mmCIF file of C-alpha atoms and ligand atoms in Angstrom:
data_model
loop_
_atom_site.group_PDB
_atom_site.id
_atom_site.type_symbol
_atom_site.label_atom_id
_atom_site.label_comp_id
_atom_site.label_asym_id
_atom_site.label_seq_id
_atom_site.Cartn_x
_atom_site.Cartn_y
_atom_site.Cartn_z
ATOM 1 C CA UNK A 1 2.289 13.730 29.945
ATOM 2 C CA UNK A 2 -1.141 14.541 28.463
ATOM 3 C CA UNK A 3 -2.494 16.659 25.601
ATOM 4 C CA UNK A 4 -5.156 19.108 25.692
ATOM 5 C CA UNK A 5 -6.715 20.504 22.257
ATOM 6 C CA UNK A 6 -7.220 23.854 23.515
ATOM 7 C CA UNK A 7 -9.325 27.045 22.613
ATOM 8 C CA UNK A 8 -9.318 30.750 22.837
ATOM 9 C CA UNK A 9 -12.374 32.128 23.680
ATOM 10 C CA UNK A 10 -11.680 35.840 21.839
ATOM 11 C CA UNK A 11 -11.244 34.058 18.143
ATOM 12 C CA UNK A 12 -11.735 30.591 18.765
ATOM 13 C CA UNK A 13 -7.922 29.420 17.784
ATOM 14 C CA UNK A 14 -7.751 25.555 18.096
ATOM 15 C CA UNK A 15 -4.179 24.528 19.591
ATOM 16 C CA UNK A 16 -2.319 21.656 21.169
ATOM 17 C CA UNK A 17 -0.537 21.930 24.658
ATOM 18 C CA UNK A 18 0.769 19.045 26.757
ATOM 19 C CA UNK A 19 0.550 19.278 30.471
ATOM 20 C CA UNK A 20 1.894 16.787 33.063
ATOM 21 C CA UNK A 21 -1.831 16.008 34.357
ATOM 22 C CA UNK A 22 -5.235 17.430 34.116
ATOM 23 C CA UNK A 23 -4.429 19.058 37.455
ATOM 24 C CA UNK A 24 -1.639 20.796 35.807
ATOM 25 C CA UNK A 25 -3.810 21.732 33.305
ATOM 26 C CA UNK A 26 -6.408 23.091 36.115
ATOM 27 C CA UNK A 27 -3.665 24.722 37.688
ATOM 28 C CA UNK A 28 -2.180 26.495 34.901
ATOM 29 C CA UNK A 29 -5.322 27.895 33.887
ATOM 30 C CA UNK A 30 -6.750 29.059 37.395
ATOM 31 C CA UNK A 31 -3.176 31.348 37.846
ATOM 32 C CA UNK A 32 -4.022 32.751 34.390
ATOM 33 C CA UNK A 33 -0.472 31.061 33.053
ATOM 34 C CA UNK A 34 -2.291 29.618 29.433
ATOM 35 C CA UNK A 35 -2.681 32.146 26.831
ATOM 36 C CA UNK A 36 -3.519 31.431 23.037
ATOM 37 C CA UNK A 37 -0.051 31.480 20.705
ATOM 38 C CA UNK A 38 -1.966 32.607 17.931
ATOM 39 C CA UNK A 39 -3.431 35.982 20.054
ATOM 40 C CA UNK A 40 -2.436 36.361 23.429
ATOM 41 C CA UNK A 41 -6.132 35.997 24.834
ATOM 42 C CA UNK A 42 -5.470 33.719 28.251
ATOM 43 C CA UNK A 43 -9.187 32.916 27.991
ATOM 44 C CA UNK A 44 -8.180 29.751 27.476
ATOM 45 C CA UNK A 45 -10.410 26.655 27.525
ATOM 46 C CA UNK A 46 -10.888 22.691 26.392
ATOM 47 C CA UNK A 47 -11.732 22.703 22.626
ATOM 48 C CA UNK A 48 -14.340 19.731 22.301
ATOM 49 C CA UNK A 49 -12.875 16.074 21.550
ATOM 50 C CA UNK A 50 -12.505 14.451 18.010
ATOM 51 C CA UNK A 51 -15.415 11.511 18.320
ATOM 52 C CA UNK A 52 -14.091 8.095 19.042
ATOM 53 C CA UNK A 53 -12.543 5.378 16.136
ATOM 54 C CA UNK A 54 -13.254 2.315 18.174
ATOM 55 C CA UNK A 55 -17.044 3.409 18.351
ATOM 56 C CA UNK A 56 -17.135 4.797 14.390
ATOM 57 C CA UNK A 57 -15.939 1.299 13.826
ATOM 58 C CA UNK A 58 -18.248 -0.903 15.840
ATOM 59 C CA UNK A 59 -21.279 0.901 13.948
ATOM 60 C CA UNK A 60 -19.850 0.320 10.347
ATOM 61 C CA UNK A 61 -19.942 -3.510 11.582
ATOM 62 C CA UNK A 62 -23.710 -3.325 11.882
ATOM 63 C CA UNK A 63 -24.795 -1.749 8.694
ATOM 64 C CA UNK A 64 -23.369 -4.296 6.538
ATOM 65 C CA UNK A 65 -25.861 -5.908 4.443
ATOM 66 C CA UNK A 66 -26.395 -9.324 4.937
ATOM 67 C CA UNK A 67 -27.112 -9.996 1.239
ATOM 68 C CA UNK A 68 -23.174 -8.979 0.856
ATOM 69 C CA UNK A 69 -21.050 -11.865 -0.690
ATOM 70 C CA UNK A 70 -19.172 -12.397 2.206
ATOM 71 C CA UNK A 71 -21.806 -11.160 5.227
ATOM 72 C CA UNK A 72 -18.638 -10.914 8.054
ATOM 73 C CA UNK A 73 -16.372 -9.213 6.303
ATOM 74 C CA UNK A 74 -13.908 -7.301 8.326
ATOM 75 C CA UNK A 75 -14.128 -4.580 5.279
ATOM 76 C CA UNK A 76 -16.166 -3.527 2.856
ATOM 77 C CA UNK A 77 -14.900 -2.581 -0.734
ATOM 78 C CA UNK A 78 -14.195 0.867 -1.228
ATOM 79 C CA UNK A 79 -12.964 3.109 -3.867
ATOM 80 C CA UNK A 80 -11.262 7.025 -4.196
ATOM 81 C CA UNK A 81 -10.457 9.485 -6.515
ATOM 82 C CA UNK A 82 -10.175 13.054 -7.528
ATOM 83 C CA UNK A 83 -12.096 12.576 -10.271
ATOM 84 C CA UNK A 84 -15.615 11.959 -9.827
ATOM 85 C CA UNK A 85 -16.776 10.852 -13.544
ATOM 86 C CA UNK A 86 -14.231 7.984 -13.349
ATOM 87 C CA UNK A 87 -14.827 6.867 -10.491
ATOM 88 C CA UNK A 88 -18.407 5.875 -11.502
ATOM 89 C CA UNK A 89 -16.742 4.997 -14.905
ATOM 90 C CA UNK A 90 -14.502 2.883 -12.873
ATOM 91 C CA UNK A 91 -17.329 1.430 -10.603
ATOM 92 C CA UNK A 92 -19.769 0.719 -13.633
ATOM 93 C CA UNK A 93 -16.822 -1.214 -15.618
ATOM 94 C CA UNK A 94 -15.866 -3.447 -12.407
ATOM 95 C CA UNK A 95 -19.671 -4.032 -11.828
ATOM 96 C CA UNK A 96 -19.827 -4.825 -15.890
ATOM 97 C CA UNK A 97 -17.296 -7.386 -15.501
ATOM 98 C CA UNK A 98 -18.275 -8.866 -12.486
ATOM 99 C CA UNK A 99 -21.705 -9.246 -14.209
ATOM 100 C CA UNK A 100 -20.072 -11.394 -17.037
ATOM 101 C CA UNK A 101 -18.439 -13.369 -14.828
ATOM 102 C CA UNK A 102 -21.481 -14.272 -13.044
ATOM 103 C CA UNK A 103 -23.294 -15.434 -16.305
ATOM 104 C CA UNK A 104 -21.352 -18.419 -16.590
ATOM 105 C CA UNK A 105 -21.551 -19.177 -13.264
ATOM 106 C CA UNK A 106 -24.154 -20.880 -10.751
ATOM 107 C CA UNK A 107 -25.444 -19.134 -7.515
ATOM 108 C CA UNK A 108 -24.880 -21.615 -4.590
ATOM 109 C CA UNK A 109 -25.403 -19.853 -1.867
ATOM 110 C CA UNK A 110 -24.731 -20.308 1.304
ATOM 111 C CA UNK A 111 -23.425 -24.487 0.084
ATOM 112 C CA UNK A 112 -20.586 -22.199 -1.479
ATOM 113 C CA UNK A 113 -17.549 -24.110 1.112
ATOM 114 C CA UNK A 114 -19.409 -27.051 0.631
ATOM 115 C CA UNK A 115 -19.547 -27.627 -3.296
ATOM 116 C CA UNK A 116 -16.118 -25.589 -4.054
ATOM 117 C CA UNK A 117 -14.177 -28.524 -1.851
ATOM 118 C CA UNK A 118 -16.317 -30.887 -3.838
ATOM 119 C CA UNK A 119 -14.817 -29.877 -7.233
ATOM 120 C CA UNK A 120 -11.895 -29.381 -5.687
ATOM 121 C CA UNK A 121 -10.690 -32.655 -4.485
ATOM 122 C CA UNK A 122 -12.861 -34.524 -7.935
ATOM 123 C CA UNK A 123 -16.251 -35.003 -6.422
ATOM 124 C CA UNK A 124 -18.390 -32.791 -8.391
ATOM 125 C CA UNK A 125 -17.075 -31.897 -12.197
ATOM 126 C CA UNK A 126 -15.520 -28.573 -12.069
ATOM 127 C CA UNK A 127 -17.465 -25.627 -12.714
ATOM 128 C CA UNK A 128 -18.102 -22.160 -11.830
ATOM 129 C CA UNK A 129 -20.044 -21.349 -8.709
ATOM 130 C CA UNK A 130 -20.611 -18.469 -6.203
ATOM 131 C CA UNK A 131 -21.887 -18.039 -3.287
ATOM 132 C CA UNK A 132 -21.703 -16.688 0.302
ATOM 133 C CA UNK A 133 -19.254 -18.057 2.435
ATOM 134 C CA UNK A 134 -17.886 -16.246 6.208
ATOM 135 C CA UNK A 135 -14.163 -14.586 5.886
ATOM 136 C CA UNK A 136 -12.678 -17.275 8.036
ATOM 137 C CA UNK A 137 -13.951 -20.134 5.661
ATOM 138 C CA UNK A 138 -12.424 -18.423 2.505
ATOM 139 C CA UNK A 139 -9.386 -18.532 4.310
ATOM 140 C CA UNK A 140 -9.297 -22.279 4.803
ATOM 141 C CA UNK A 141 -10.146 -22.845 1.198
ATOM 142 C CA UNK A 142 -7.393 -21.005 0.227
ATOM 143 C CA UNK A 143 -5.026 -22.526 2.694
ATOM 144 C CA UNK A 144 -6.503 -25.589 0.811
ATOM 145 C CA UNK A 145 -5.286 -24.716 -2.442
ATOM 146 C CA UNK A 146 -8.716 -24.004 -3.820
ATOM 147 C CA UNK A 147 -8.709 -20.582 -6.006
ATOM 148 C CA UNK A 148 -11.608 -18.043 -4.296
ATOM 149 C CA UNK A 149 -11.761 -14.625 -5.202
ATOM 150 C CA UNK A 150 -13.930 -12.103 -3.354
ATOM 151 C CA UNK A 151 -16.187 -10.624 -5.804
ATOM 152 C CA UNK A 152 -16.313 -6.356 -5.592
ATOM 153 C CA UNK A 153 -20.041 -5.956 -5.685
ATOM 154 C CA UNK A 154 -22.383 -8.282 -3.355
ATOM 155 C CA UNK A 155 -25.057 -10.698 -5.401
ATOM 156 C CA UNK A 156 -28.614 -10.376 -4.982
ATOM 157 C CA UNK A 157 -29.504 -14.449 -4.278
ATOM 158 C CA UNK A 158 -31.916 -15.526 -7.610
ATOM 159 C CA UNK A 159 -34.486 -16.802 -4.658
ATOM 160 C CA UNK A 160 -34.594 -12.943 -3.531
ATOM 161 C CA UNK A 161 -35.405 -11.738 -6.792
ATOM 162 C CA UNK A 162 -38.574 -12.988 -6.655
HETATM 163 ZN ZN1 ZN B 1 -6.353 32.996 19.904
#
């Protein structure tokens, strides 16, 4: 079985119908045997496709900003809500407290994996650090017990600001 989104031409009603191929579709249509169930008009035709997810999705990959925390991620962090004000409200706070965090912490970079194992396992004295590490190496450092916590907004490197 297939499924046609299908059109009438007189008011342009959009409606499903399942055929058993396209040449039933073909077939149905040249003996006149399709007709709208809104109107009755058997002007029937193909109403045009809904674009393609896969190819939405392989874009979105592209446009990710490298400067992002975590440069590979699979998602990017996103936010909804009826209400517009506190959303931003919402945003702005999050952004706020992410900014606090940050003060008493040092920018690594992209030695992030490299100096949070060091702390971990008593190498380096424990402090706060953040940097940019890929998705699958934040995995394995928290399958290694070490606490890492993707932060909402991505970090502008200090070397960039200049
Ligand atoms: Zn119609």
């Amino acid at each position: 079985m297939i499924v046609f989104d299908l059109k009438c031409e007189g008011q342009g009603h959009v409606f499903e119908a399942w055929f058993g191929s396209s040449a039933d579709y073909a077939d149905q249509k040249a003996r006149g045997l399709l007709a709208c169930p809104l109107c009755g008009d058997t002007r029937i035709g193909k109403a045009l496709m809904a674009p393609a997810v896969a190819a939405k999705g392989n874009q979105r990959r592209e446009i990710i900003p490298q400067q992002q925390s975590a440069a590979e991620a699979e998602t990017a962090p996103v936010a909804a809500g009826p209400d517009e004000a506190k959303m931003r409200a919402l945003v702005k706070a999050l952004a706020d407290a992410q900014k606090k965090v940050l003060e008493g912490s040092t920018w690594v970079g992209r030695g992030f994996a490299e100096q949070a194992r060091a702390m971990h396992y008593g190498e380096q004295d424990k402090d706060s650090i953040h940097g940019e590490v890929a998705p699958a190496e934040a995995k394995a450092l928290a399958e290694e017990g070490i606490n890492v916590a993707q932060l909402p907004f991505p970090v502008i490197p200090p070397e960039a600001k200049n």
